[in-house]
Each structure stands twice: as structure tokens, then as C-alpha cells.
Amino acid sequence: MQETIGWLERPLKKIGLDNLGAQQPCVTIYTRLLPGITNVTDRAAYFGFYPWFIRAFEARHPEASETQFRETLRLADCLMTLVAERHAIACGEDIARHSATCPGRLTLGPVARDLQPGQTVELGRYADRSESNPTRYFKNPLGGLGQYYLGVLRDEYTVLHGDPRKGIGYWLERGAPLADAYGAGLDGDLFFAALEAGAVTLGDLDDLAIFCPCSLQFAARKPAQTALISLFLRDRSPHGVARASSLALVLDYLKQRNGAPTDDPIKDFLASCYTEALPEGPWATPERLLQARRGWALYARNEMLSLAWSALFKNALDALDGHPKPFANIDALAAWLVTTPAFQDRPAATFNDLVAADFANAPALDAIAHPEHELAMWRALLAANPPSPGEAARLLVRLYRRWLDEPSDAYRELNLPPGTLSGYPLTLNSLRAMATTRWAGLAADGWFRVLVSDVLVTHQRIAIRKMGQSGEDTLMFRSGDLGFFVHRDLERIVETQPRLRQAFQILRDLGLTTHETEHLPHPTALGDQALQELVG
């Protein structure tokens, strides 16, 4: 009998998985700070466009089937994105104000750019969701609505109701007024005529320019702008207050920074929340926004913790890569890993000495630009690949020592239901517990052995639980007859995405901030008015 022996190819490198469960507290925090804005709801206009389209379609086709609705919605998605891309070209501007993150832009953007006078674009070519269609703009039957906006419009804002299986509608109390306000200044007949024709020219796209997301700032679109500002900023429910407070905090930050240069507006905002300071001096935050600022400070703190743990885990995987390592258990494996070159820059001092040195030498919390600040450690971990395990360890020490005197529950202001984070071993609360009960008194090698052992054990625990819950295998390393071996490489450590990029974009779409590239945006007069309304 002939036998064939071969090797199975290792899966592709993985990024983005929360391999340690350390990102979940970050997600929990930012979800409570910006409810109703997600990592895929980028543009303010679509919060009004979809309710308007549903109401307008219903008025024009009251007897239409669900299939007809879906087909027309997909055509409308394509037309909207083509209009926005064309408007950016016609204005000679970048896409940020126009077609950025419009559904299907990666497919439809080049179509608009390549369209020449006298040519037409067949909308159905891109809207057709057949599996055999190589130019399909979106797989989801409801396009951008189903993939991105339906959840929040239904569950957070109670504007829409229904689901993709049973059909989508709008609530008369909230959906109809928003749809009607959004339709002010739009030529709905022209839009639907283009959908019914099924093809558009450059002239058609130019005639529909008022449908570009940037048009919310036009005088003719004032009712739509006002309605959407109310949706985001004037909802007095607990979720609405939390969202408005975070958006107002961003406006206040931008007002006080006065258009300062920036490489990363999000990082700069979080740095000021964490330190309670601006590069120019103290941040005199309005009283009503202090809780929101503390919330974003907590997020930044937890994000740094998550990245420190992830850096240690990546270095452990990198050192483990190659032939299986024949160790009896993870503790023995960790003892060997810390002797490898991957961990050569680990601090030589004991844990207690590191804490004492940090207490004596660490810059003040508000020393926002100091090269030894934890913010600099945060940037350093992200700038290097692989990130330095020594830097990660110093960051753990700093986060423990900096907040040693605060109350025992770091998450107390979130009012989380009991047990919310109990399934996640690497939290700010557990950092304090580990430092006082496991790390105190350990020499450098012993401390690092415990650190590496903890991240490896935590990964197994998180991955096995996920496998039991969903059947998904996310184990990055395994043990076999020959020992421990890497199953998947971790390409790099990754940050969480706290929805602030979307918040900045929505504020700009609403006309509350200016559009800038290398500087922080300014609040507009309307933005100043909204801020004053929110802070009193």
C-alpha cells in the first residue's frame, strides 16, 4: 500500500483577534461612551438617507414586493456612492467630505472616476447580488443599510423597525419626521427617475449632486442638518446623554486646541483625556463633560494595558516559532522563553525595585509630552514590530504604580452589571491584584516568567472558551507529542477602534467642525452653538 506523507501549511498570519480578552474592557468602555455610533457607521447622511429612501419608495410603490424593495435599495446605494464620488471630482477636493466610506466605494469609486462624457454606468451591473457577478458592490441583501446602519437605526435610535427576513419599515413617531426633514431640498423624483432608468451619465450624476453627503451644510438642506444634529445631540435618554457628552467633549477639546498641528487627532484627544491636560497647559473642561473625560481616560488607560499584554504575547509566539519545544507545561515553557533573544531587553531589576524607581522618576501625569511618559511608551509599542517586551513591562509597572491610590474598582463609574468582565483575566482590576499577590518580591527573571506564563495561559483559556461557544478555533499555539508549537503567527499587535474617527467624521458632516488635513479642525459657529447648548 502506498503512503504519502506531507506537511500541512500553516494558516496565514493573523491580526486583529483579541487573543487575550484584554481588549474586551476597552470595547465595553467605548461602547458606553459613544452608543449609537459604531465602527462602520461613518457618515451622518446615511442616518437620514435610509429612512428617507424607505418612506419615498413606499409612497411611490405602495404595492411593491420585498424583492422589488431590496433591488431598488441596492440601486439607490450605488447611485448615492457614484454621486458622492463624482461630486468630489467635480469640486476638485479629496473624498473626505464626499464619498469617503460610502457603501461600495472601493468598487464604485473607480467607476465614477473612469466615466467619460457620453458614457453611461449601468447601475444594475453593480447592484446585482448574484454570486457570479464579479462587479457586485455588496453581498448583503440590504446593502449598506443591512450591513452598517440598520442595527443602530432600529435598536439605538428607534427610527426603523424590522429585519432583513421580515422586511424593514420606519416608525411614524421618529422615522417619518426624520425622513421628511432629510428630504427637504432633495429632488426625489429625479433620484427615482435615475433608478428606474437603471443607467446614469456624468450629467445625471452632476444633476444629483445635492445627494452628496456634503450637502448637509447647504442652506437648502438646513432641515436635514437640524434633524440629524437633534438625533445625535438632543436625545435625553441615558444613551443619548452619553453620546452627546462625548461629542461635546470632542468639540470642547477642538475649541481649546484652536487648530493645532496634529499627526493623529484621535491619539491627541485621548492623550489629553488621560492626562487632564493639553500640550499648551491645563484642560479646563466644563463640569458637565468631566464624567465623559474620565471615561475616555479610562479607555486610554485600558488600551495601554491591552497593548502591553499583547506585546508580551507576540514576543512569546515569535520565540516559540519553529520546531516544537519539548516542555512538560506552560510554566516550564515560559521559563525557557524569557531566556531567548526575544526577551533580551527585559529589565534587570526586581519588580519591587522597578515600582520604587517609577515612583521616584516618573513624570507627572500632566507632563503630556515627556519622553518617559506612558503615552510615549504607548506610541513606542505601536511603532516597533516586534514591540519591545521591556517597554511593555515598564508600561505595566507604570499603570500599576500611577493608579495605586485610586479605589479598588477601576470601572466603578461605568456602573457595569455584576460579572460583566469576570470572564476576562487581564483587566485594570486584575493588574493591581497580580502586582500585589503574584509579582511583589520577584526577581527580574521570575517576574518575566510569571508574565509570559500568564499571557499564554490566558490565551488558552480565552480561545478554548470561544471554541466552546462558537466552534471557532482561535488558538495561536498548541501542544503535541513533540511539545509546544506555534499554530498561527501574530503579525503585529493591534489597537481597538473606539469609534472616535467616526465621531470626528460625523461632527464634520453635520457642519459642526471644519475640514482640515494636517491640523485639528475648528468648531464652526454652529459647533460652538451646539457646545454651549450642551454644557450650559
Coordinates of C-alpha atoms in Angstrom, one line a residue:
M1 CA 0.0 0.0 0.0
Q2 CA 1.4 3.4 -1.0
E3 CA 1.5 6.1 1.7
T4 CA 2.0 9.8 1.2
I5 CA 3.4 11.9 4.0
G6 CA 3.2 15.7 3.8
W7 CA 3.1 18.8 5.9
L8 CA 0.1 20.9 6.3
E9 CA 0.8 24.6 5.5
R10 CA 0.4 26.9 8.5
P11 CA -2.6 29.2 8.2
L12 CA -2.0 32.8 7.2
K13 CA -0.7 35.2 9.8
K14 CA -3.4 36.6 12.0
I15 CA -4.1 40.1 13.2
G16 CA -7.0 41.7 14.9
L17 CA -8.1 38.9 17.1
D18 CA -8.5 39.7 20.8
N19 CA -6.2 36.8 21.6
L20 CA -6.1 37.5 25.4
G21 CA -9.5 39.0 26.0
A22 CA -7.6 42.1 27.0
Q23 CA -9.4 44.3 24.5
Q24 CA -12.9 43.5 25.7
P25 CA -12.8 46.0 28.6
C26 CA -11.8 48.7 26.1
V27 CA -14.8 47.7 23.9
T28 CA -17.1 47.8 27.0
I29 CA -15.9 51.3 27.8
Y30 CA -16.2 52.9 24.4
T31 CA -19.5 51.3 23.7
R32 CA -20.9 53.1 26.7
L33 CA -19.3 56.4 25.8
L34 CA -20.5 56.5 22.2
P35 CA -23.7 54.5 21.9
G36 CA -25.3 54.7 18.5
I37 CA -22.1 55.3 16.7
T38 CA -20.2 52.2 15.6
N39 CA -17.0 51.4 13.7
V40 CA -19.0 51.1 10.5
T41 CA -21.5 54.0 10.8
D42 CA -19.1 56.6 9.4
R43 CA -21.4 59.2 7.7
A44 CA -24.1 61.3 9.2
A45 CA -26.1 61.5 6.0
Y46 CA -26.9 57.8 5.9
F47 CA -28.8 58.1 9.2
G48 CA -31.3 60.2 7.3
F49 CA -30.9 58.8 3.8
Y50 CA -32.1 55.3 4.5
P51 CA -35.3 56.4 6.4
W52 CA -36.0 58.9 3.6
F53 CA -35.5 56.2 0.9
I54 CA -37.8 53.7 2.6
R55 CA -40.5 56.4 3.0
A56 CA -40.1 57.7 -0.5
F57 CA -40.1 54.2 -2.0
E58 CA -43.2 53.3 -0.1
A59 CA -45.0 56.4 -1.3
R60 CA -44.1 55.7 -5.0
H61 CA -44.6 51.9 -4.9
P62 CA -47.1 51.0 -2.2
E63 CA -47.7 47.6 -3.7
A64 CA -44.1 46.6 -4.3
S65 CA -42.8 43.3 -3.1
E66 CA -39.9 42.9 -0.7
T67 CA -37.8 41.7 -3.6
Q68 CA -38.5 44.9 -5.5
F69 CA -37.7 47.0 -2.5
R70 CA -34.3 45.3 -2.0
E71 CA -33.4 45.6 -5.6
T72 CA -34.2 49.3 -5.7
L73 CA -32.4 49.9 -2.4
R74 CA -29.3 48.4 -3.8
L75 CA -29.6 50.6 -6.9
A76 CA -30.0 53.6 -4.6
D77 CA -26.9 52.7 -2.7
C78 CA -24.9 52.5 -5.9
L79 CA -26.3 55.8 -7.2
M80 CA -25.6 57.6 -3.9
T81 CA -22.0 56.5 -3.9
L82 CA -21.5 57.4 -7.5
V83 CA -22.9 60.8 -6.9
A84 CA -20.6 61.4 -4.0
E85 CA -17.5 60.3 -5.8
R86 CA -18.4 62.4 -8.8
H87 CA -19.0 65.4 -6.6
A88 CA -15.5 65.1 -5.1
I89 CA -14.1 65.0 -8.6
A90 CA -16.2 68.0 -9.8
C91 CA -15.2 70.0 -6.7
G92 CA -11.5 69.2 -7.1
E93 CA -11.4 68.0 -3.5
D94 CA -10.4 64.9 -1.6
I95 CA -13.0 62.3 -0.8
A96 CA -13.3 63.1 2.9
R97 CA -16.3 65.4 2.6
H98 CA -17.9 63.5 -0.2
S99 CA -17.6 59.8 -0.8
A100 CA -15.3 58.6 2.0
T101 CA -16.7 55.3 3.5
C102 CA -19.9 55.4 1.3
P103 CA -21.1 51.8 0.9
G104 CA -19.4 50.1 -2.0
R105 CA -17.0 52.9 -2.7
L106 CA -14.0 50.6 -3.3
T107 CA -15.9 49.1 -6.3
L108 CA -17.9 52.2 -7.4
G109 CA -15.2 54.9 -6.8
P110 CA -13.1 53.8 -9.8
V111 CA -16.3 53.6 -11.9
A112 CA -17.1 57.2 -11.3
R113 CA -13.5 58.3 -11.9
D114 CA -13.3 56.4 -15.2
L115 CA -16.7 57.6 -16.5
Q116 CA -16.3 59.8 -19.6
P117 CA -18.7 62.3 -21.3
G118 CA -21.1 60.4 -23.5
Q119 CA -20.7 57.1 -21.5
T120 CA -23.2 55.6 -19.1
V121 CA -23.0 53.5 -16.0
E122 CA -25.4 50.6 -15.7
L123 CA -26.4 50.6 -12.0
G124 CA -27.7 47.0 -12.1
R125 CA -24.2 45.8 -13.1
Y126 CA -23.0 46.7 -9.6
A127 CA -26.3 46.2 -7.7
D128 CA -26.9 42.7 -8.9
R129 CA -26.1 40.4 -5.9
S130 CA -25.6 37.2 -7.9
E131 CA -22.7 35.1 -6.6
S132 CA -21.5 35.0 -10.2
N133 CA -21.4 38.8 -10.5
P134 CA -17.7 39.9 -10.2
T135 CA -18.7 43.6 -10.0
R136 CA -21.2 43.3 -7.2
Y137 CA -20.8 46.3 -4.9
F138 CA -22.1 44.5 -1.7
K139 CA -23.1 41.0 -0.7
N140 CA -25.6 41.9 2.0
P141 CA -29.1 41.8 0.5
L142 CA -29.9 45.2 2.0
G143 CA -26.5 46.7 1.0
G144 CA -25.1 49.4 3.3
L145 CA -28.3 49.6 5.3
G146 CA -28.2 45.9 6.2
Q147 CA -24.5 45.7 6.8
Y148 CA -23.9 49.0 8.6
Y149 CA -26.8 51.2 9.6
L150 CA -29.9 49.0 10.3
G151 CA -28.8 47.9 13.7
V152 CA -28.3 51.4 15.2
L153 CA -31.3 53.0 13.4
R154 CA -33.5 50.2 14.7
D155 CA -32.1 49.4 18.1
E156 CA -30.5 52.7 19.3
Y157 CA -32.5 55.4 17.6
T158 CA -35.8 53.6 17.1
V159 CA -36.1 55.2 13.7
L160 CA -36.6 51.9 11.8
H161 CA -38.1 48.5 12.7
G162 CA -38.0 45.0 11.2
D163 CA -35.2 42.8 10.0
P164 CA -33.9 41.5 6.7
R165 CA -36.0 38.4 6.8
K166 CA -39.4 40.0 7.5
G167 CA -38.9 43.4 5.9
I168 CA -37.8 46.9 7.0
G169 CA -40.1 49.8 7.9
Y170 CA -39.9 53.2 9.7
W171 CA -41.7 54.3 12.9
L172 CA -44.2 57.0 12.4
E173 CA -43.2 58.8 15.6
R174 CA -39.4 59.1 14.9
G175 CA -38.7 57.7 11.5
A176 CA -41.3 59.7 9.5
P177 CA -40.2 63.1 10.8
L178 CA -36.6 62.3 10.2
A179 CA -37.3 61.1 6.7
D180 CA -39.3 64.1 5.8
A181 CA -36.7 66.5 7.2
Y182 CA -34.0 64.7 5.3
G183 CA -35.9 65.0 2.1
A184 CA -36.0 68.8 2.3
G185 CA -34.1 70.2 -0.6
L186 CA -33.8 66.9 -2.4
D187 CA -35.3 66.2 -5.8
G188 CA -36.7 62.8 -5.0
D189 CA -38.4 62.5 -8.4
L190 CA -35.1 63.0 -10.2
F191 CA -33.4 60.4 -8.0
F192 CA -36.0 57.8 -8.5
A193 CA -36.1 58.5 -12.2
A194 CA -32.4 57.6 -12.4
L195 CA -33.1 54.4 -10.5
E196 CA -35.9 53.5 -12.9
A197 CA -33.7 54.3 -15.9
G198 CA -31.1 52.0 -14.5
A199 CA -28.2 53.9 -16.0
V200 CA -26.6 57.3 -15.5
T201 CA -24.2 59.7 -17.2
L202 CA -21.9 62.3 -15.9
G203 CA -24.6 64.9 -16.4
D204 CA -27.0 62.8 -14.4
L205 CA -24.6 62.5 -11.5
D206 CA -23.9 66.2 -11.6
D207 CA -27.7 66.9 -11.5
L208 CA -28.0 64.8 -8.4
A209 CA -25.1 66.5 -6.6
I210 CA -27.4 67.6 -3.8
F211 CA -27.5 63.9 -2.7
C212 CA -23.8 64.0 -1.8
P213 CA -23.2 63.7 2.0
C214 CA -21.5 67.1 2.0
S215 CA -24.8 68.8 1.1
L216 CA -26.0 68.7 4.7
Q217 CA -24.2 72.0 5.1
F218 CA -26.0 73.7 2.2
A219 CA -28.7 76.2 3.1
A220 CA -31.3 74.2 1.2
R221 CA -30.6 71.2 3.4
K222 CA -31.0 73.1 6.7
P223 CA -34.0 70.9 7.9
A224 CA -32.0 67.7 7.3
Q225 CA -28.9 69.1 9.1
T226 CA -31.1 70.2 12.1
A227 CA -32.9 66.9 12.3
L228 CA -29.6 64.9 12.3
I229 CA -28.0 67.2 14.9
S230 CA -31.0 66.6 17.1
L231 CA -30.7 62.8 16.5
F232 CA -27.1 62.8 17.7
L233 CA -27.0 65.6 20.3
R234 CA -30.5 66.2 21.7
D235 CA -31.7 62.8 22.8
R236 CA -32.2 62.9 26.5
S237 CA -32.2 59.2 27.1
P238 CA -29.2 57.8 29.1
H239 CA -27.6 56.6 25.9
G240 CA -28.3 59.9 24.2
V241 CA -26.8 61.9 27.0
A242 CA -23.7 59.7 27.0
R243 CA -23.3 60.1 23.2
A244 CA -23.9 63.9 23.3
S245 CA -21.4 64.3 26.2
S246 CA -18.6 62.5 24.2
L247 CA -19.3 64.6 21.1
A248 CA -19.4 67.8 23.1
L249 CA -16.1 66.8 24.8
V250 CA -14.6 66.5 21.3
L251 CA -15.9 69.9 20.4
D252 CA -14.6 71.4 23.6
Y253 CA -11.2 69.8 23.0
L254 CA -11.0 71.2 19.5
K255 CA -12.1 74.6 20.6
Q256 CA -9.3 74.8 23.1
R257 CA -6.7 73.4 20.8
N258 CA -7.5 76.1 18.2
G259 CA -6.4 74.3 15.1
A260 CA -3.1 73.0 16.4
P261 CA -1.0 70.8 14.1
T262 CA -1.6 67.0 14.5
D263 CA -0.4 63.7 13.1
D264 CA -3.2 61.8 14.8
P265 CA -6.3 63.7 16.2
I266 CA -7.6 60.6 17.9
K267 CA -4.4 59.9 19.8
D268 CA -4.1 63.6 20.7
F269 CA -7.6 63.7 22.1
L270 CA -7.1 60.5 24.1
A271 CA -3.8 61.8 25.5
S272 CA -5.5 64.9 26.8
C273 CA -8.3 62.9 28.3
Y274 CA -5.8 60.7 30.1
T275 CA -3.6 63.4 31.4
E276 CA -6.4 66.0 32.0
A277 CA -4.1 68.4 30.1
L278 CA -3.4 70.0 26.8
P279 CA 0.0 70.5 25.3
E280 CA -0.5 74.2 25.9
G281 CA -1.5 73.8 29.6
P282 CA -4.4 72.5 31.8
W283 CA -7.6 71.5 30.1
A284 CA -10.4 73.5 31.8
T285 CA -13.2 71.1 31.0
P286 CA -16.8 72.1 31.6
E287 CA -18.3 70.5 34.6
R288 CA -20.9 68.6 32.6
L289 CA -18.2 66.9 30.5
L290 CA -15.9 65.7 33.3
Q291 CA -17.5 62.3 33.5
A292 CA -17.1 61.8 29.8
R293 CA -13.5 62.9 30.0
R294 CA -12.9 60.4 32.8
G295 CA -14.5 57.7 30.7
W296 CA -12.1 58.3 27.8
A297 CA -9.2 58.5 30.2
L298 CA -10.2 55.1 31.5
Y299 CA -10.4 53.8 27.9
A300 CA -6.9 55.1 27.1
R301 CA -5.5 53.5 30.3
N302 CA -7.1 50.2 29.4
E303 CA -5.9 50.4 25.9
M304 CA -2.3 50.8 27.1
L305 CA -2.8 47.8 29.3
S306 CA -4.1 45.7 26.4
L307 CA -1.2 46.6 24.2
A308 CA 1.3 45.8 26.9
W309 CA -0.1 42.3 27.3
S310 CA -0.3 41.8 23.6
A311 CA 3.3 42.8 23.1
L312 CA 4.4 40.2 25.6
F313 CA 2.2 37.6 23.9
K314 CA 3.6 38.4 20.4
N315 CA 7.2 38.1 21.6
A316 CA 6.4 34.8 23.2
L317 CA 4.9 33.5 20.0
D318 CA 7.9 34.7 18.0
A319 CA 10.3 33.0 20.3
L320 CA 8.3 29.8 20.2
D321 CA 8.1 29.7 16.4
G322 CA 10.0 26.9 14.7
H323 CA 10.3 23.3 15.8
P324 CA 8.1 22.1 18.7
K325 CA 9.6 22.9 22.1
P326 CA 9.6 19.8 24.4
F327 CA 8.4 21.2 27.7
A328 CA 6.1 19.5 30.2
N329 CA 3.9 22.5 30.9
I330 CA 3.4 26.2 30.2
D331 CA 5.3 27.3 33.2
A332 CA 8.4 25.4 32.1
L333 CA 7.9 26.8 28.5
A334 CA 7.7 30.3 29.9
A335 CA 10.9 29.9 31.9
W336 CA 12.7 29.0 28.7
L337 CA 11.1 31.7 26.6
V338 CA 12.3 34.5 28.8
T339 CA 15.9 33.4 28.2
T340 CA 15.6 33.7 24.4
P341 CA 16.7 36.8 22.4
A342 CA 13.1 38.0 22.1
F343 CA 13.2 38.9 25.8
Q344 CA 16.8 40.2 26.0
D345 CA 15.7 43.8 26.8
R346 CA 13.7 42.8 29.9
P347 CA 14.6 45.0 32.9
A348 CA 17.2 43.5 35.2
A349 CA 15.7 44.9 38.4
T350 CA 13.2 43.2 40.7
F351 CA 9.6 44.1 40.4
N352 CA 9.7 46.0 43.7
D353 CA 12.7 48.0 42.6
L354 CA 11.0 48.8 39.3
V355 CA 8.0 50.1 41.2
A356 CA 10.2 52.2 43.5
A357 CA 12.2 53.6 40.6
D358 CA 9.0 54.5 38.8
F359 CA 7.6 56.2 41.9
A360 CA 10.8 58.3 42.1
N361 CA 11.4 59.1 38.4
A362 CA 8.1 59.0 36.5
P363 CA 7.0 62.3 35.0
A364 CA 3.8 63.9 36.3
L365 CA 0.5 62.7 34.8
D366 CA 0.0 66.1 33.1
A367 CA 3.5 66.1 31.5
I368 CA 1.9 65.1 28.3
A369 CA 4.9 65.4 26.0
H370 CA 7.6 64.0 28.4
P371 CA 9.6 61.3 26.6
E372 CA 9.3 59.0 29.7
H373 CA 5.5 59.4 29.9
E374 CA 3.3 56.3 29.5
L375 CA 1.9 58.0 26.4
A376 CA 5.4 57.7 24.9
M377 CA 5.5 54.0 25.8
W378 CA 2.1 53.6 24.1
R379 CA 3.5 55.1 20.9
A380 CA 6.7 53.1 21.1
L381 CA 4.9 49.8 21.4
L382 CA 2.9 50.6 18.2
A383 CA 5.9 51.9 16.3
A384 CA 8.0 48.8 16.6
N385 CA 7.4 45.3 15.2
P386 CA 8.0 43.3 17.2
P387 CA 7.3 45.6 20.1
S388 CA 9.7 45.7 23.0
P389 CA 8.8 43.3 25.9
G390 CA 10.9 45.6 28.1
E391 CA 8.8 48.6 27.1
A392 CA 5.7 46.5 27.7
A393 CA 6.9 45.6 31.2
R394 CA 7.7 49.2 32.1
L395 CA 4.3 50.2 30.9
L396 CA 2.7 47.6 33.2
V397 CA 4.7 48.9 36.1
R398 CA 3.7 52.5 35.3
L399 CA 0.0 51.7 35.0
Y400 CA 0.1 49.8 38.3
R401 CA 2.1 52.5 40.2
R402 CA 0.4 55.5 38.7
W403 CA -3.1 54.5 39.9
L404 CA -2.1 52.7 43.1
D405 CA -4.1 55.1 45.3
E406 CA -7.4 55.0 43.4
P407 CA -10.4 53.0 44.7
S408 CA -10.2 49.3 44.0
D409 CA -12.7 49.1 41.1
A410 CA -11.2 51.0 38.1
Y411 CA -14.5 50.6 36.2
R412 CA -16.8 51.9 39.0
E413 CA -18.2 54.9 37.1
L414 CA -19.4 52.6 34.2
N415 CA -22.0 51.0 36.6
L416 CA -21.4 47.7 34.9
P417 CA -23.8 44.8 35.8
P418 CA -22.1 42.4 38.2
G419 CA -19.8 39.9 36.4
T420 CA -19.6 41.8 33.1
L421 CA -15.8 41.5 33.0
S422 CA -15.4 38.3 35.1
G423 CA -14.5 36.2 32.1
Y424 CA -11.6 38.4 31.2
P425 CA -8.5 37.8 33.3
L426 CA -6.4 40.8 32.2
T427 CA -8.2 43.9 33.4
L428 CA -7.1 47.0 35.3
N429 CA -8.5 45.5 38.4
S430 CA -6.6 42.2 37.9
L431 CA -3.4 44.2 37.2
R432 CA -3.5 45.5 40.8
A433 CA -4.3 42.1 42.2
M434 CA -1.4 40.4 40.2
A435 CA 1.0 43.1 41.2
T436 CA 0.3 42.8 44.9
T437 CA -0.2 39.0 45.2
R438 CA 2.0 37.5 42.4
W439 CA 4.7 39.9 41.4
A440 CA 5.7 41.6 44.6
G441 CA 9.2 40.4 45.7
L442 CA 10.0 38.6 42.4
A443 CA 13.4 38.9 40.8
A444 CA 13.5 40.0 37.1
D445 CA 13.6 36.5 35.6
G446 CA 11.0 35.2 37.9
W447 CA 8.7 38.1 37.2
F448 CA 9.0 37.8 33.5
R449 CA 8.5 34.1 33.7
V450 CA 5.2 34.8 35.5
L451 CA 4.2 37.4 33.0
V452 CA 4.8 35.2 30.0
S453 CA 3.1 32.2 31.7
D454 CA 0.1 34.3 32.5
V455 CA -0.4 35.5 28.9
L456 CA 0.0 32.0 27.5
V457 CA -2.4 30.5 30.0
T458 CA -4.9 33.4 29.4
H459 CA -4.8 32.9 25.7
Q460 CA -5.6 29.2 26.0
R461 CA -8.5 30.0 28.4
I462 CA -10.0 32.6 26.1
A463 CA -9.5 30.5 22.9
I464 CA -10.9 27.4 24.4
R465 CA -14.0 29.3 25.7
K466 CA -14.5 30.8 22.3
M467 CA -14.3 27.4 20.7
G468 CA -16.9 26.0 23.1
Q469 CA -19.2 29.0 22.5
S470 CA -19.0 29.4 18.7
G471 CA -16.9 26.5 17.4
E472 CA -14.3 28.9 16.2
D473 CA -10.7 27.8 16.6
T474 CA -8.5 30.8 17.5
L475 CA -5.7 29.0 19.3
M476 CA -2.4 30.6 18.3
F477 CA -0.2 27.8 19.8
R478 CA -0.8 24.2 20.6
S479 CA 0.9 21.3 22.4
G480 CA 1.5 17.9 20.7
D481 CA 3.6 14.8 21.2
L482 CA 6.8 16.7 20.4
G483 CA 6.0 19.7 22.6
F484 CA 4.6 23.2 22.2
F485 CA 4.4 24.8 18.7
V486 CA 3.0 27.9 17.0
H487 CA -0.2 27.2 15.1
R488 CA -0.7 30.8 13.8
D489 CA 1.7 33.7 13.7
L490 CA 0.6 37.0 15.2
E491 CA 1.7 39.5 12.5
R492 CA 1.5 42.6 14.8
I493 CA -0.3 43.9 17.9
V494 CA -3.4 45.9 17.1
E495 CA -5.3 48.7 18.8
T496 CA -9.0 48.7 19.4
Q497 CA -11.1 51.2 17.3
P498 CA -13.0 53.4 19.8
R499 CA -15.4 55.0 17.3
L500 CA -13.8 58.4 17.6
R501 CA -12.8 58.5 14.0
Q502 CA -16.4 58.1 13.2
A503 CA -17.4 60.7 15.7
F504 CA -14.9 63.2 14.2
Q505 CA -16.4 62.5 10.7
I506 CA -20.0 62.9 11.9
L507 CA -19.2 66.2 13.5
R508 CA -17.7 67.4 10.2
D509 CA -20.6 66.0 8.2
L510 CA -23.1 67.9 10.4
G511 CA -21.2 71.2 9.8
L512 CA -20.1 71.4 13.5
T513 CA -16.4 71.4 12.7
T514 CA -14.2 72.5 9.8
H515 CA -12.4 70.1 7.4
E516 CA -8.7 70.0 8.0
T517 CA -5.8 67.7 6.9
E518 CA -2.7 68.4 8.9
H519 CA -4.3 70.4 11.7
L520 CA -7.0 69.8 14.2
P521 CA -10.4 71.0 12.9
H522 CA -12.1 74.1 14.5
P523 CA -15.6 74.1 15.7
T524 CA -17.8 76.2 13.4
A525 CA -20.2 78.8 14.7
L526 CA -22.9 76.1 14.6
G527 CA -20.5 73.8 16.5
D528 CA -19.9 76.5 19.2
Q529 CA -23.7 76.9 19.5
A530 CA -24.2 73.2 19.9
L531 CA -21.4 73.0 22.5
Q532 CA -22.9 75.9 24.5
E533 CA -26.3 74.2 24.4
L534 CA -24.8 71.0 25.8
V535 CA -22.7 72.5 28.6
G536 CA -24.9 75.4 29.6

